[in-house]
Amino acid sequence: MAKMPDKWDLETEILVLGSGGAGLTSAIIAHDEGAKVVLLEKTDKIGGATAVSGGFPWIPNNHLEPQAGISDSREDALTYMKFIADGQVDDELVEAFIDNAPIVMQYIEEKVGLKTVISEMPDYHDGKPGGKAKGRSLGPDSFDSNELGEWKDRLRQAPVVMFPTSWEEYEKSNAKADPRNLDYVQLGKNMMAGIVGMGMSTAAYLLKGCLDRGIEPVMEARARELIQDEDGRIIGVRAEKEGKNFYVRASQGVILATGGFEWDEELRKKFVPSPDFLPLGPPSNEGDGLKMAMAIGAELGNMHQIWGVPSCQVPGEEYDGKPLGRMTMGERTMPHSIMVNRQGKRFVDESFNYSDVAKVFCDINPVTYEHINVPAWMVFDQQFKDKYMFFVTPPGEPVQDWVTQADTPEELATKAGFDPEGFKATLERFNEFARKGEDPDFGRGSTAYDRYQGDPNHSPNDALGTVEKAPFYTVPIMRGALGSKGGPATNVNGQVKHVMGGVIEGLYAAGNAMASTSGPGYGGAGNTIAAGMTWGYIAAKHAAKQPKR
């Protein structure tokens, strides 16, 4: 805990730490509730993990569903989210998210201008009670970044291409199955004109909302320690700016929205079970909020969970000076591809939602004490190569030299390092399933989500296609993390709890800086963004009502 400074560099009523979806929403709501707001951002860019994402908020029972004729309800949403949380989250926290998420989404649309449309994306467990085949994942509109003025260049750039168009246009094109369906001439014009889409768009709308309210983030100011008064209440922060201490006083509250801890090696080793994972978020997510909260006795929750995703690394690619990880989507969900382990065997429904697919990388053989599915490989054939995008390689173009290829399955397995005989038997079995359009081993293609992520023009099953046409290709696959899910535990007001009971007065948390209220699960595309915005809203509303100290 930092000592009380002799002089404060800034004084405000509510201090927000972090400029992702959670932090920007917190700042907007706190201002609109009548509070003076200061926002500190650690890096030289605005947007956090939100800016490098798809930009979806996942909002059960949202205001757009009735207009689209989609049936949803509080009861359905609660039933589904309690299944997702798996008993690891207090019901009152789940209820707080479900009750407030639709409110904050409609508020941000009306007061900030962030328009969304209902995506065709199903919930990640659409077949479970309360799950929906579509309606809850909301795709953002595009945004003209010129509206940010001098802040335009401060918007975080997504390291993997986020198309400069609205989600509605992208989804209508069916570009996920064939990127050649996109109008690249128009996309080029949009890019040159400063149009951004997806996560960059969501972050840009929220940044514009802050700027319109006179909230200009204080950049390159890294929060290091929380400052308490003699009663233990949080009254400010010691940050570092330009190599010096920078003290900010907050008379009503401090909101931690600093993102996760996925880039901090020690925290990963300490809290997240093996195998280690490849971080995909901004490298600035080093657990700053977590460390500050731990230092003053915060209760922690959900620390062993991550927003997991099967991932891959293209050699040489970097983002902010760190190795760039790429999530696998079409590469594993489209027909004519499979994933195998060192025995050459399939181990999962490859087309299922990435969060739950990533969990099987943790399976352990209790006798050998080895991870059964680490290492793993993604395999595809020339049929896939002719039809679909493979990371940075368009359909029909030669693969890059880091991709292993061979003329026979056995040769491919030998080159890559997995069992040739096991792989040959796996392919024979899988191809038989693919021809029939059913996968009795893992159920690939049996859920609405699987089919959505597949190719609607492929039959007899959108997600199943034989892997039999030479040459064959493979790349290593590993567990990745879009972010961590653990942090300070909060109550229904977003207040951080103390490990000895009660709350730490004046301290709040939101987004990936807090213990996730979805527990081990992932409701649907944009669950993390929706949770960040919702808990940012809840925390700001409560903080703005506190007496000024």
Coordinates of C-alpha atoms in Angstrom, one line a residue:
M1 CA 0.0 0.0 0.0
A2 CA 1.3 3.4 -0.9
K3 CA 1.8 6.2 1.6
M4 CA -0.3 9.3 1.5
P5 CA 1.4 11.8 -0.7
D6 CA 2.2 15.3 0.4
K7 CA 0.6 16.6 -2.8
W8 CA -1.8 15.1 -5.3
D9 CA -1.1 15.6 -9.0
L10 CA -4.8 15.2 -9.9
E11 CA -8.0 15.2 -7.9
T12 CA -11.3 13.8 -9.0
E13 CA -14.4 12.0 -7.7
I14 CA -14.2 8.7 -9.6
L15 CA -10.9 7.3 -10.9
V16 CA -11.1 4.6 -13.7
L17 CA -8.0 2.5 -14.4
G18 CA -8.0 1.1 -17.9
S19 CA -9.5 2.0 -21.3
G20 CA -11.1 -1.2 -22.6
G21 CA -14.8 -1.7 -22.8
A22 CA -15.2 -1.9 -19.1
G23 CA -13.2 1.2 -18.3
L24 CA -14.7 3.4 -21.0
T25 CA -18.2 2.4 -20.0
S26 CA -17.4 3.1 -16.4
A27 CA -16.2 6.5 -17.2
I28 CA -19.3 7.3 -19.3
I29 CA -21.7 6.1 -16.7
A30 CA -19.9 7.8 -13.8
H31 CA -20.0 11.1 -15.7
D32 CA -23.7 10.8 -16.5
E33 CA -24.4 10.1 -12.9
G34 CA -23.0 13.4 -12.0
A35 CA -19.4 12.6 -11.0
K36 CA -16.2 14.1 -12.1
V37 CA -14.1 11.4 -13.8
V38 CA -10.4 10.8 -14.5
L39 CA -9.3 7.8 -16.6
L40 CA -5.8 6.5 -16.6
E41 CA -4.5 4.3 -19.4
K42 CA -1.2 2.4 -19.0
T43 CA -0.2 2.3 -22.7
D44 CA -0.2 4.9 -25.5
K45 CA -3.3 3.3 -27.0
I46 CA -7.0 3.2 -26.2
G47 CA -9.2 0.2 -26.3
G48 CA -7.6 -2.7 -24.4
A49 CA -8.6 -6.2 -25.3
T50 CA -12.0 -4.9 -26.6
A51 CA -10.3 -3.2 -29.5
V52 CA -8.6 -6.5 -30.6
S53 CA -11.7 -8.6 -30.4
G54 CA -14.8 -9.1 -32.6
G55 CA -16.5 -6.3 -30.6
F56 CA -19.6 -8.3 -29.8
P57 CA -21.6 -7.7 -26.6
W58 CA -23.5 -10.9 -25.6
I59 CA -26.7 -9.6 -24.1
P60 CA -29.4 -12.1 -23.1
N61 CA -33.0 -10.7 -23.2
N62 CA -31.9 -7.6 -25.1
H63 CA -34.1 -4.9 -26.6
L64 CA -33.5 -6.0 -30.2
E65 CA -34.8 -9.5 -29.8
P66 CA -38.6 -8.7 -29.7
Q67 CA -38.2 -6.6 -32.9
A68 CA -36.7 -9.7 -34.6
G69 CA -39.4 -12.0 -33.3
I70 CA -36.9 -13.8 -31.1
S71 CA -38.3 -15.2 -27.8
D72 CA -36.1 -14.7 -24.8
S73 CA -36.7 -14.0 -21.1
R74 CA -35.0 -13.3 -17.8
E75 CA -35.9 -16.9 -16.8
D76 CA -34.3 -18.4 -19.9
A77 CA -31.2 -16.2 -19.5
L78 CA -30.8 -17.2 -15.8
T79 CA -31.3 -20.9 -16.5
Y80 CA -28.6 -20.8 -19.2
M81 CA -26.1 -18.6 -17.3
K82 CA -26.4 -20.8 -14.2
F83 CA -25.6 -23.8 -16.3
I84 CA -22.6 -21.9 -17.7
A85 CA -21.4 -20.8 -14.3
D86 CA -21.5 -24.4 -13.1
G87 CA -22.3 -23.5 -9.5
Q88 CA -19.0 -21.6 -9.1
V89 CA -20.6 -18.1 -9.0
D90 CA -23.1 -16.8 -6.5
D91 CA -26.6 -16.6 -8.0
E92 CA -27.0 -13.0 -7.0
L93 CA -24.0 -12.1 -9.2
V94 CA -25.4 -14.0 -12.2
E95 CA -28.7 -12.2 -11.6
A96 CA -27.0 -8.8 -11.5
F97 CA -25.4 -9.4 -14.8
I98 CA -28.6 -10.7 -16.5
D99 CA -30.7 -7.8 -15.1
N100 CA -28.3 -5.0 -16.0
A101 CA -26.8 -6.2 -19.3
P102 CA -29.9 -5.2 -21.4
I103 CA -30.1 -1.9 -19.6
V104 CA -26.5 -0.8 -20.2
M105 CA -26.7 -2.0 -23.9
Q106 CA -29.8 0.1 -24.6
Y107 CA -28.3 3.1 -22.7
I108 CA -25.0 3.0 -24.7
E109 CA -27.0 2.8 -27.9
E110 CA -29.2 5.8 -27.0
K111 CA -26.6 8.0 -25.2
V112 CA -23.4 7.0 -27.0
G113 CA -24.6 5.9 -30.5
L114 CA -23.2 2.4 -30.6
K115 CA -25.6 0.6 -32.9
T116 CA -25.7 -3.2 -33.1
V117 CA -27.6 -5.8 -35.0
I118 CA -28.6 -9.3 -34.0
S119 CA -26.0 -11.8 -35.3
E120 CA -26.9 -15.2 -36.6
M121 CA -24.3 -16.5 -34.1
P122 CA -25.8 -19.1 -31.7
D123 CA -25.1 -19.3 -28.0
Y124 CA -22.1 -21.6 -27.4
H125 CA -24.4 -24.2 -25.8
D126 CA -27.5 -23.4 -27.7
G127 CA -28.9 -26.9 -27.1
K128 CA -28.9 -26.5 -23.3
P129 CA -31.9 -25.2 -21.3
G130 CA -32.2 -21.5 -21.8
G131 CA -29.8 -21.5 -24.7
K132 CA -30.7 -19.7 -28.0
A133 CA -29.9 -20.5 -31.6
K134 CA -29.5 -16.7 -32.2
G135 CA -30.4 -13.4 -30.8
R136 CA -27.9 -12.6 -27.9
S137 CA -24.7 -11.8 -29.8
L138 CA -24.9 -8.3 -31.1
G139 CA -22.6 -7.3 -34.0
P140 CA -21.4 -3.6 -33.9
D141 CA -21.8 -1.1 -36.7
S142 CA -18.8 0.4 -38.3
F143 CA -17.3 3.7 -37.0
D144 CA -15.6 6.7 -38.8
S145 CA -12.5 7.1 -36.7
N146 CA -12.1 10.7 -38.0
E147 CA -14.8 11.6 -35.5
L148 CA -12.2 11.0 -32.8
G149 CA -10.1 14.0 -34.0
E150 CA -6.6 14.1 -32.6
W151 CA -7.5 10.9 -30.7
K152 CA -7.8 8.9 -33.9
D153 CA -4.2 7.6 -33.8
R154 CA -4.6 6.7 -30.1
L155 CA -7.2 3.9 -31.0
R156 CA -5.6 0.5 -30.5
Q157 CA -5.0 -1.3 -33.9
A158 CA -6.1 -4.9 -34.0
P159 CA -3.0 -7.1 -34.9
V160 CA -5.1 -9.5 -36.9
V161 CA -7.3 -8.0 -39.6
M162 CA -10.6 -6.7 -38.3
F163 CA -12.6 -5.8 -41.4
P164 CA -13.4 -2.1 -41.8
T165 CA -17.1 -2.7 -42.2
S166 CA -20.2 -3.3 -40.1
W167 CA -20.8 -6.8 -38.7
E168 CA -24.1 -7.0 -40.6
E169 CA -22.3 -6.5 -44.0
Y170 CA -19.6 -9.0 -43.0
E171 CA -22.0 -11.7 -41.9
K172 CA -24.2 -11.2 -45.0
S173 CA -21.2 -11.9 -47.3
N174 CA -20.6 -15.3 -45.7
A175 CA -16.9 -14.3 -45.7
K176 CA -16.2 -16.7 -42.8
A177 CA -16.7 -19.5 -45.3
D178 CA -15.1 -17.8 -48.3
P179 CA -13.3 -14.4 -47.8
R180 CA -13.4 -13.9 -51.6
N181 CA -17.1 -13.0 -51.1
L182 CA -16.0 -9.6 -49.6
D183 CA -15.8 -6.5 -51.7
Y184 CA -12.1 -5.7 -51.2
V185 CA -12.3 -2.5 -53.3
Q186 CA -14.9 -1.1 -50.9
L187 CA -13.0 -2.4 -47.9
G188 CA -9.9 -0.6 -49.2
K189 CA -11.8 2.6 -49.6
N190 CA -13.2 2.2 -46.1
M191 CA -9.8 1.7 -44.6
M192 CA -8.3 4.7 -46.4
A193 CA -11.3 6.8 -45.2
G194 CA -10.7 5.8 -41.6
I195 CA -13.6 3.4 -41.2
V196 CA -13.1 0.8 -38.5
G197 CA -15.1 -2.3 -37.6
M198 CA -15.6 -5.0 -35.0
G199 CA -13.7 -4.5 -31.8
M200 CA -12.0 -1.3 -32.9
S201 CA -15.5 0.1 -33.7
T202 CA -16.9 -0.8 -30.3
A203 CA -13.9 0.7 -28.5
A204 CA -14.1 3.8 -30.8
Y205 CA -17.8 4.5 -30.0
L206 CA -17.0 4.3 -26.3
L207 CA -14.0 6.5 -26.6
K208 CA -16.1 9.1 -28.5
G209 CA -18.6 8.9 -25.7
C210 CA -15.9 9.8 -23.2
L211 CA -14.5 12.6 -25.3
D212 CA -18.0 14.1 -25.9
R213 CA -18.2 14.3 -22.1
G214 CA -14.9 16.0 -21.7
I215 CA -13.2 12.9 -20.4
E216 CA -9.7 12.8 -22.0
P217 CA -7.8 9.7 -20.8
V218 CA -4.5 10.4 -19.1
M219 CA -2.1 8.2 -21.3
E220 CA 1.0 6.2 -20.4
A221 CA 0.1 6.4 -16.7
R222 CA 0.5 3.0 -15.1
A223 CA -1.3 2.5 -11.8
R224 CA 1.0 0.8 -9.2
E225 CA -0.5 1.1 -5.8
L226 CA -3.8 1.9 -4.1
I227 CA -3.8 4.5 -1.4
Q228 CA -6.0 4.1 1.7
D229 CA -7.0 6.5 4.4
E230 CA -6.8 5.8 8.1
D231 CA -10.1 3.9 7.9
G232 CA -8.9 1.6 5.2
R233 CA -11.0 3.3 2.5
I234 CA -9.4 3.6 -1.0
I235 CA -8.9 7.3 -1.7
G236 CA -6.5 7.3 -4.7
V237 CA -3.7 5.7 -6.6
R238 CA 0.0 6.0 -7.0
A239 CA 0.8 5.7 -10.7
E240 CA 4.0 6.1 -12.7
K241 CA 4.1 8.6 -15.5
E242 CA 7.2 9.7 -17.4
G243 CA 9.4 7.8 -14.9
K244 CA 8.0 9.7 -11.9
N245 CA 5.3 9.1 -9.3
F246 CA 1.9 10.4 -10.3
Y247 CA -0.7 10.6 -7.6
V248 CA -4.4 10.8 -8.3
R249 CA -7.0 11.3 -5.5
A250 CA -10.5 9.9 -5.9
S251 CA -13.1 11.1 -3.4
Q252 CA -15.8 8.6 -4.3
G253 CA -14.1 5.5 -5.7
V254 CA -11.5 3.8 -7.8
I255 CA -12.6 1.3 -10.5
L256 CA -10.1 -1.4 -11.6
A257 CA -10.6 -2.1 -15.3
T258 CA -7.0 -2.9 -16.1
G259 CA -7.6 -6.2 -17.9
G260 CA -6.4 -9.6 -17.0
F261 CA -3.1 -11.1 -16.0
E262 CA -2.4 -13.4 -19.0
W263 CA 0.9 -11.8 -19.8
D264 CA 2.5 -12.1 -16.4
E265 CA 4.5 -15.3 -16.2
E266 CA 4.6 -15.6 -12.4
L267 CA 0.8 -15.0 -12.0
R268 CA 0.2 -17.6 -14.7
K269 CA 2.3 -20.2 -13.0
K270 CA 0.8 -19.4 -9.6
F271 CA -2.8 -19.6 -10.5
V272 CA -3.6 -21.2 -13.8
P273 CA -3.2 -25.0 -14.1
S274 CA -0.8 -26.4 -16.8
P275 CA -0.2 -26.6 -19.6
D276 CA 0.9 -23.0 -20.1
F277 CA -1.0 -21.0 -22.7
L278 CA -0.3 -18.5 -25.4
P279 CA -1.7 -15.0 -24.6
L280 CA -3.6 -13.4 -27.4
G281 CA -4.6 -10.1 -25.8
P282 CA -2.6 -6.8 -25.6
P283 CA 0.8 -7.5 -23.9
S284 CA 0.0 -4.7 -21.4
N285 CA -2.4 -7.1 -19.6
E286 CA 0.0 -8.0 -16.8
G287 CA -2.3 -8.2 -13.8
D288 CA -1.8 -4.6 -12.5
G289 CA -5.2 -4.4 -10.9
L290 CA -4.9 -7.9 -9.5
K291 CA -1.6 -7.1 -7.8
M292 CA -2.8 -3.9 -6.3
A293 CA -5.9 -5.5 -5.0
M294 CA -4.0 -8.5 -3.5
A295 CA -1.7 -6.0 -1.7
I296 CA -4.5 -4.7 0.4
G297 CA -6.3 -8.0 1.2
A298 CA -8.8 -8.4 -1.6
E299 CA -10.7 -11.7 -1.8
L300 CA -9.9 -13.5 -5.1
G301 CA -12.1 -15.6 -7.3
N302 CA -12.1 -17.8 -10.5
M303 CA -8.3 -17.5 -10.6
H304 CA -7.7 -20.8 -12.4
Q305 CA -9.9 -20.0 -15.4
I306 CA -9.1 -18.3 -18.7
W307 CA -11.0 -17.3 -21.8
G308 CA -9.4 -20.2 -23.7
V309 CA -9.1 -20.7 -27.4
P310 CA -7.1 -23.2 -29.6
S311 CA -4.3 -21.0 -31.1
C312 CA -1.4 -21.0 -33.4
Q313 CA 1.7 -18.9 -33.9
V314 CA 3.0 -17.7 -37.3
P315 CA 6.8 -17.6 -36.9
G316 CA 8.1 -14.1 -36.8
E317 CA 4.8 -12.3 -36.1
E318 CA 4.8 -9.8 -33.2
Y319 CA 2.5 -7.4 -31.5
D320 CA 3.8 -4.6 -29.2
G321 CA 7.1 -6.4 -29.2
K322 CA 5.7 -9.8 -28.0
P323 CA 5.0 -13.0 -30.0
L324 CA 1.6 -12.7 -31.7
G325 CA -0.9 -15.5 -31.2
R326 CA -3.7 -16.2 -33.6
M327 CA -7.0 -17.9 -32.6
T328 CA -8.1 -20.7 -34.9
M329 CA -11.6 -20.4 -36.2
G330 CA -12.3 -21.4 -39.8
E331 CA -9.0 -23.3 -39.9
R332 CA -10.6 -25.9 -37.6
T333 CA -14.3 -25.4 -38.0
M334 CA -14.6 -25.7 -41.8
P335 CA -15.0 -29.0 -43.6
H336 CA -11.8 -31.0 -44.6
S337 CA -9.8 -30.3 -41.4
I338 CA -9.3 -32.2 -38.1
M339 CA -7.2 -31.9 -35.0
V340 CA -5.1 -34.8 -33.6
N341 CA -2.8 -35.5 -30.6
R342 CA 0.6 -37.2 -30.6
Q343 CA -1.2 -40.6 -31.1
G344 CA -2.7 -39.3 -34.3
K345 CA -6.1 -39.5 -32.7
R346 CA -8.9 -37.0 -32.7
F347 CA -9.9 -35.8 -29.3
V348 CA -12.7 -33.2 -29.6
D349 CA -15.5 -31.8 -31.8
E350 CA -13.2 -29.5 -33.7
S351 CA -16.0 -27.1 -34.7
F352 CA -17.4 -26.5 -31.2
N353 CA -17.0 -23.3 -29.4
Y354 CA -13.3 -22.3 -28.8
S355 CA -13.6 -21.9 -25.0
D356 CA -14.7 -25.5 -24.4
V357 CA -12.4 -27.0 -27.0
A358 CA -9.5 -25.3 -25.3
K359 CA -10.3 -27.1 -22.1
V360 CA -9.3 -30.5 -23.5
F361 CA -5.7 -29.4 -23.8
C362 CA -5.6 -29.8 -20.0
D363 CA -6.6 -33.5 -20.0
I364 CA -3.9 -35.6 -18.2
N365 CA -2.9 -39.3 -18.3
P366 CA -2.8 -40.1 -14.6
V367 CA -0.3 -42.9 -15.1
T368 CA 2.3 -41.1 -17.2
Y369 CA 1.4 -37.6 -15.9
E370 CA 1.5 -36.3 -19.4
H371 CA -1.0 -34.0 -21.1
I372 CA -2.8 -36.3 -23.5
N373 CA -3.5 -33.6 -26.1
V374 CA -0.4 -31.6 -25.9
P375 CA 1.2 -31.3 -28.3
A376 CA -1.6 -31.2 -30.9
W377 CA -1.9 -30.6 -34.6
M378 CA -4.4 -29.3 -37.0
V379 CA -4.5 -31.2 -40.3
F380 CA -6.2 -30.2 -43.5
D381 CA -6.0 -31.4 -47.1
Q382 CA -6.0 -29.8 -50.6
Q383 CA -9.8 -29.7 -50.6
F384 CA -9.7 -27.3 -47.7
K385 CA -6.8 -25.4 -49.2
D386 CA -8.7 -24.8 -52.5
K387 CA -11.8 -23.5 -50.7
Y388 CA -11.0 -21.7 -47.5
M389 CA -8.7 -19.1 -45.9
F390 CA -5.8 -20.5 -43.8
F391 CA -4.6 -17.7 -41.4
V392 CA -2.8 -15.4 -43.8
T393 CA -3.0 -17.5 -46.9
P394 CA -6.0 -17.0 -49.3
P395 CA -7.8 -20.0 -50.9
G396 CA -5.8 -21.6 -53.7
E397 CA -2.5 -19.9 -52.8
P398 CA 0.6 -21.8 -51.8
V399 CA 1.0 -22.3 -48.0
Q400 CA 3.9 -20.6 -46.3
D401 CA 7.1 -22.6 -45.6
W402 CA 6.3 -23.0 -41.8
V403 CA 3.4 -25.3 -42.7
T404 CA 4.4 -29.0 -42.9
Q405 CA 3.1 -30.8 -46.0
A406 CA 3.3 -34.2 -47.5
D407 CA 1.8 -36.4 -50.2
T408 CA 0.5 -39.1 -47.8
P409 CA -1.0 -39.1 -44.3
E410 CA 1.7 -41.3 -43.0
E411 CA 4.5 -39.1 -44.4
L412 CA 2.8 -36.0 -42.9
A413 CA 2.6 -37.6 -39.5
T414 CA 6.2 -38.7 -39.6
K415 CA 7.4 -35.2 -40.6
A416 CA 5.3 -33.5 -37.9
G417 CA 5.9 -35.9 -35.1
F418 CA 2.7 -37.7 -34.4
D419 CA 1.9 -41.4 -34.8
P420 CA 1.5 -42.4 -38.5
E421 CA -0.5 -45.6 -37.9
G422 CA -2.8 -44.0 -35.4
F423 CA -3.3 -41.1 -37.8
K424 CA -4.0 -43.4 -40.8
A425 CA -6.7 -45.2 -38.8
T426 CA -8.2 -41.9 -37.5
L427 CA -8.5 -40.6 -41.1
E428 CA -10.2 -43.7 -42.4
R429 CA -12.7 -43.6 -39.6
F430 CA -13.3 -39.8 -39.8
N431 CA -13.7 -39.9 -43.6
E432 CA -16.4 -42.5 -43.3
F433 CA -18.3 -40.3 -40.9
A434 CA -17.8 -37.2 -43.1
R435 CA -19.3 -39.0 -46.1
K436 CA -22.4 -39.8 -44.1
G437 CA -22.6 -36.4 -42.5
E438 CA -22.5 -37.6 -38.9
D439 CA -19.8 -37.9 -36.3
P440 CA -20.8 -40.4 -33.6
D441 CA -17.4 -40.0 -31.9
F442 CA -17.6 -36.3 -31.0
G443 CA -20.8 -35.0 -32.6
R444 CA -19.1 -32.5 -34.9
G445 CA -21.8 -30.7 -37.0
S446 CA -24.6 -31.7 -34.6
T447 CA -25.1 -28.3 -32.9
A448 CA -26.3 -25.0 -34.3
Y449 CA -23.0 -23.4 -33.3
D450 CA -21.0 -26.0 -35.3
R451 CA -23.1 -25.5 -38.4
Y452 CA -22.9 -21.7 -38.1
Q453 CA -19.1 -21.9 -38.0
G454 CA -19.0 -24.3 -41.0
D455 CA -19.8 -23.8 -44.7
P456 CA -23.5 -23.6 -45.5
N457 CA -22.8 -24.6 -49.1
H458 CA -21.2 -27.9 -48.1
S459 CA -23.2 -31.1 -47.8
P460 CA -24.2 -33.4 -46.3
N461 CA -23.0 -31.5 -43.2
D462 CA -21.8 -27.9 -42.9
A463 CA -19.0 -28.8 -40.6
L464 CA -17.9 -32.2 -41.9
G465 CA -15.8 -32.9 -44.9
T466 CA -13.3 -35.7 -45.8
V467 CA -9.6 -35.2 -45.4
E468 CA -8.3 -37.4 -48.3
K469 CA -7.0 -35.3 -51.2
A470 CA -3.2 -34.9 -51.4
P471 CA -1.2 -33.0 -50.5
F472 CA -1.9 -32.9 -46.8
Y473 CA -0.9 -30.1 -44.4
T474 CA -0.5 -29.6 -40.7
V475 CA 0.5 -27.0 -38.1
P476 CA 0.9 -27.3 -34.4
I477 CA -2.0 -26.1 -32.2
M478 CA -1.8 -25.0 -28.6
R479 CA -4.0 -23.6 -25.9
G480 CA -4.4 -19.8 -26.1
A481 CA -6.1 -17.2 -23.9
L482 CA -8.1 -14.3 -25.1
G483 CA -7.7 -13.2 -21.5
S484 CA -7.7 -14.4 -17.9
K485 CA -11.0 -14.7 -15.9
G486 CA -9.8 -14.4 -12.3
G487 CA -9.3 -11.4 -10.1
P488 CA -10.8 -9.6 -7.1
A489 CA -14.1 -11.0 -6.1
T490 CA -17.0 -8.5 -6.1
N491 CA -20.5 -8.1 -4.7
V492 CA -23.6 -7.1 -6.7
N493 CA -22.5 -3.5 -6.6
G494 CA -19.1 -4.2 -8.2
Q495 CA -17.4 -3.5 -4.8
V496 CA -14.2 -5.5 -4.2
K497 CA -14.6 -7.9 -1.2
H498 CA -12.0 -8.2 1.6
V499 CA -10.5 -11.6 2.3
M500 CA -11.5 -11.2 5.9
G501 CA -15.1 -10.3 5.1
G502 CA -17.0 -7.2 4.1
V503 CA -15.8 -4.9 1.3
I504 CA -12.9 -2.6 0.6
E505 CA -14.6 0.7 0.7
G506 CA -14.0 2.9 -2.3
L507 CA -12.7 0.0 -4.5
Y508 CA -14.5 -1.5 -7.5
A509 CA -13.6 -3.9 -10.3
A510 CA -15.0 -4.7 -13.8
G511 CA -14.1 -6.6 -16.9
N512 CA -11.2 -9.1 -16.9
A513 CA -9.7 -7.3 -13.9
M514 CA -12.5 -8.9 -11.7
A515 CA -13.5 -12.5 -10.9
S516 CA -15.7 -13.5 -13.9
T517 CA -19.3 -14.0 -13.2
S518 CA -19.5 -16.7 -15.8
G519 CA -17.2 -19.0 -13.8
P520 CA -15.6 -21.7 -16.1
G521 CA -18.1 -21.1 -18.9
Y522 CA -18.6 -18.8 -21.9
G523 CA -22.2 -18.0 -22.8
G524 CA -21.7 -16.9 -26.3
A525 CA -19.7 -14.6 -28.6
G526 CA -19.1 -11.4 -26.7
N527 CA -19.7 -12.7 -23.2
T528 CA -16.5 -11.1 -21.9
I529 CA -17.3 -7.7 -23.5
A530 CA -20.8 -7.7 -22.2
A531 CA -19.6 -8.6 -18.7
G532 CA -17.0 -5.8 -18.8
M533 CA -19.5 -3.2 -19.9
T534 CA -22.2 -4.4 -17.5
W535 CA -20.0 -4.5 -14.4
G536 CA -18.4 -1.2 -15.5
Y537 CA -22.0 0.2 -15.5
I538 CA -22.9 -1.3 -12.1
A539 CA -19.7 -0.2 -10.4
A540 CA -19.9 3.4 -11.8
K541 CA -23.6 3.8 -10.8
H542 CA -22.8 2.7 -7.2
A543 CA -19.6 4.7 -6.9
A544 CA -21.3 7.9 -8.0
K545 CA -23.8 7.6 -5.2
Q546 CA -21.1 7.4 -2.5
P547 CA -20.4 10.4 -0.2
K548 CA -17.4 12.4 -1.2
R549 CA -14.4 12.0 1.1

